[in-house]
GROMACS .gro file of C-alpha atoms in nm:
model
  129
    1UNK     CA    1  -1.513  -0.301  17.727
    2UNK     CA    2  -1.631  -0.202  18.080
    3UNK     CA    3  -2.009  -0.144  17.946
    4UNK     CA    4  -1.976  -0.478  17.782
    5UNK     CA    5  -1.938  -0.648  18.077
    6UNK     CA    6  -2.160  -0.446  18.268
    7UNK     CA    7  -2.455  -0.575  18.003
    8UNK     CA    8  -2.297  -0.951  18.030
    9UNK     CA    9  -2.337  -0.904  18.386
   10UNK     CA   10  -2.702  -0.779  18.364
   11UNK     CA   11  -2.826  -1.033  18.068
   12UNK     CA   12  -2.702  -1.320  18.347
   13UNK     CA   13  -2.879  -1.216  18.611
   14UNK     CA   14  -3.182  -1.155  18.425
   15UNK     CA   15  -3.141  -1.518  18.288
   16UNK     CA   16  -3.099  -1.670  18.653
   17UNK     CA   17  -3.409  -1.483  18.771
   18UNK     CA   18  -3.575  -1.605  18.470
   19UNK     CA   19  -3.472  -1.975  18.488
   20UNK     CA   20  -3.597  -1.937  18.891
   21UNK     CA   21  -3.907  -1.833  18.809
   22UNK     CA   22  -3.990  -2.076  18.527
   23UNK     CA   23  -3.856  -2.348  18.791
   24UNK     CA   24  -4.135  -2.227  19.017
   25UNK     CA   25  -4.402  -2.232  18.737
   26UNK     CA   26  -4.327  -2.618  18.690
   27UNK     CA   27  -4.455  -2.627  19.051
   28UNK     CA   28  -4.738  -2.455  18.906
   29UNK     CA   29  -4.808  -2.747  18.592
   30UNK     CA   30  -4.794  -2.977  18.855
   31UNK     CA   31  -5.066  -2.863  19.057
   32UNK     CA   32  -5.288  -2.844  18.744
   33UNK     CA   33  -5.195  -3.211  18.620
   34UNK     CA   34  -5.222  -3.320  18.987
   35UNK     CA   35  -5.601  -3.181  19.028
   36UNK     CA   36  -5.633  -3.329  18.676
   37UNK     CA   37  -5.532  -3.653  18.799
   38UNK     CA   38  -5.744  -3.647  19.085
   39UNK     CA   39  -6.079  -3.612  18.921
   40UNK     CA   40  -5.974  -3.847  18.710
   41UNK     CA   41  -5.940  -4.107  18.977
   42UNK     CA   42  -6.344  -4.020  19.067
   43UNK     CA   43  -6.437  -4.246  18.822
   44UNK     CA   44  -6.174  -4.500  18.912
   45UNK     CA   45  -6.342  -4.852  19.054
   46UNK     CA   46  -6.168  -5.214  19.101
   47UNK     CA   47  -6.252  -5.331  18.772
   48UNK     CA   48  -6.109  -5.012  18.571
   49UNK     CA   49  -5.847  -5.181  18.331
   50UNK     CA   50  -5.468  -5.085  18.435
   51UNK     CA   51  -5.109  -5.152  18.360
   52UNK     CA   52  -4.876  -5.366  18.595
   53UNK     CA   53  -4.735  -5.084  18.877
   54UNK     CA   54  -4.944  -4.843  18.740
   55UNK     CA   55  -5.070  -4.653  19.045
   56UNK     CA   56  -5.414  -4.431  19.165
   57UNK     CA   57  -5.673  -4.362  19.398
   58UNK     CA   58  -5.974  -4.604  19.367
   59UNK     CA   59  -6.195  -4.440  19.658
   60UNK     CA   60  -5.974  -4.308  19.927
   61UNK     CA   61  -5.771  -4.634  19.885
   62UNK     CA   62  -5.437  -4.613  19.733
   63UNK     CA   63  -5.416  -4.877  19.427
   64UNK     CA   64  -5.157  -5.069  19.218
   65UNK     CA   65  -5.215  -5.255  18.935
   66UNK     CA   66  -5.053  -5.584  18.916
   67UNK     CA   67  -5.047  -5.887  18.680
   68UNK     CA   68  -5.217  -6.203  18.762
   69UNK     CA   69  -5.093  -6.383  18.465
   70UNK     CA   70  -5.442  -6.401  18.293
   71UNK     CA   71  -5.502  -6.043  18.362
   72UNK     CA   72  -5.414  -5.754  18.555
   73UNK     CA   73  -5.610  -5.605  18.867
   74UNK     CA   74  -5.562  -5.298  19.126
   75UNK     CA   75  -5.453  -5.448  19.485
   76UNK     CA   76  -5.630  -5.211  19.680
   77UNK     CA   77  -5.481  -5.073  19.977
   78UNK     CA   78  -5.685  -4.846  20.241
   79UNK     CA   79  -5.485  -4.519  20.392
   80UNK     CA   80  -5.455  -4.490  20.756
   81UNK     CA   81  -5.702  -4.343  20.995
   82UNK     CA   82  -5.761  -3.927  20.907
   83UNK     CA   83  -5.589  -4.020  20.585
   84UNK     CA   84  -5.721  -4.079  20.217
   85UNK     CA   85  -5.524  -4.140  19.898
   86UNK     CA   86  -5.436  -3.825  19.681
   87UNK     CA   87  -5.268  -3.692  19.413
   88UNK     CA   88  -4.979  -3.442  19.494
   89UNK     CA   89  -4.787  -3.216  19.282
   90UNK     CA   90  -4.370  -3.286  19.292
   91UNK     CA   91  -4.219  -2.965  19.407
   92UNK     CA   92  -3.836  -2.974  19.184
   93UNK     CA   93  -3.903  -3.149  18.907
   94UNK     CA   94  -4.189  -3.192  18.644
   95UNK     CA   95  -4.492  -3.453  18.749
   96UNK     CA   96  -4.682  -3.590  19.056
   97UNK     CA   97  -4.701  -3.808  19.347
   98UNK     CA   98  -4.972  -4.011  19.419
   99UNK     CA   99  -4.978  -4.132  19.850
  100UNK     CA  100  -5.224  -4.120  20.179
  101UNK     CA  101  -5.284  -3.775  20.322
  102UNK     CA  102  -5.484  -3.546  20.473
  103UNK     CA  103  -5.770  -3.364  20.247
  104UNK     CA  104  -5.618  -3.029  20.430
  105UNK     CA  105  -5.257  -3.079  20.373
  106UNK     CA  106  -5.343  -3.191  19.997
  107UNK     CA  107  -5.543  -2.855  19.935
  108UNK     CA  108  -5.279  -2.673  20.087
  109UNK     CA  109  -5.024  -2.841  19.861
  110UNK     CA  110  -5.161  -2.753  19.563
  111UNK     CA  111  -5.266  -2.393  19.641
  112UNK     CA  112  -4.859  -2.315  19.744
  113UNK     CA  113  -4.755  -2.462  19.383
  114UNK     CA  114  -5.012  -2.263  19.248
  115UNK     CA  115  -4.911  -1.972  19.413
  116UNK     CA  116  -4.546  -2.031  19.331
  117UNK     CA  117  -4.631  -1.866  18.941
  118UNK     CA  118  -4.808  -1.597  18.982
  119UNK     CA  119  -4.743  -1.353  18.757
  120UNK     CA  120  -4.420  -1.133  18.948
  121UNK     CA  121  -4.406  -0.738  18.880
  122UNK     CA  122  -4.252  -0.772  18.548
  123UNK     CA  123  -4.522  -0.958  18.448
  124UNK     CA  124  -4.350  -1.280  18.354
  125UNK     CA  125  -4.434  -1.548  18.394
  126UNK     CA  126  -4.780  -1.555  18.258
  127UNK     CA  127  -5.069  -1.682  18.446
  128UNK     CA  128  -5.138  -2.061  18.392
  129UNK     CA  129  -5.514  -1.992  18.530
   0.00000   0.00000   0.00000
């Protein structure tokens, strides 16, 4: 009985440390998808064809799409001074931001959520790069 719980015990805490880890590998996705997004955008211009609040970065402008009636168009929206539009991974939950920032604090961003999965000792989780 006692070793039984003394392997309950152990299975849990292996499963917590697991579930913490794979947490911080979504952090890791979303850096990928968020540089994915980003290039992406490169080839974004005014006249790229969108879908009403469907958001990106045309330029260093931030852009939403909206519906005219007849059609639907980006209304273009320049960042602040020292700030460009980017694409941002979302640190707790699975996808990305899109907002103004600096081209530093962006990098920086995405190398942390990259960071965050590493392999660990055990070798879990695996390498996404």
């Amino acid at each position: 009985m006692k070793s039984s719980l003394i392997i309950l015990f152990t299975l849990a805490v292996f499963l917590l440390a697991s579930l913490s880890e794979a947490k911080e590998c979504i952090r890791g996705l979303n850096a990928k998808d968020a540089e994915d997004l980003q290039k992406k955008f490169k080839s974004f211009t005014k006249n790229t064809p969108c879908k009403p609040d469907e958001t990106a970065c045309i330029g260093t402008a931030f852009a939403k799409c909206f519906s005219t009636g007849t059609k639907n168009e980006w209304s273009i929206q320049p960042c602040a001074g020292g700030l460009k539009c980017a694409v941002l991974p979302l640190v707790l939950k699975r996808g990305t931001s899109i907002t103004c920032d600096t081209e530093e604090d962006r990098v920086a961003r995405i190398k942390d959520a990259k960071d965050s999965c590493k392999p660990k000792k055990r070798g879990y989780p695996p390498s996404l790069y």
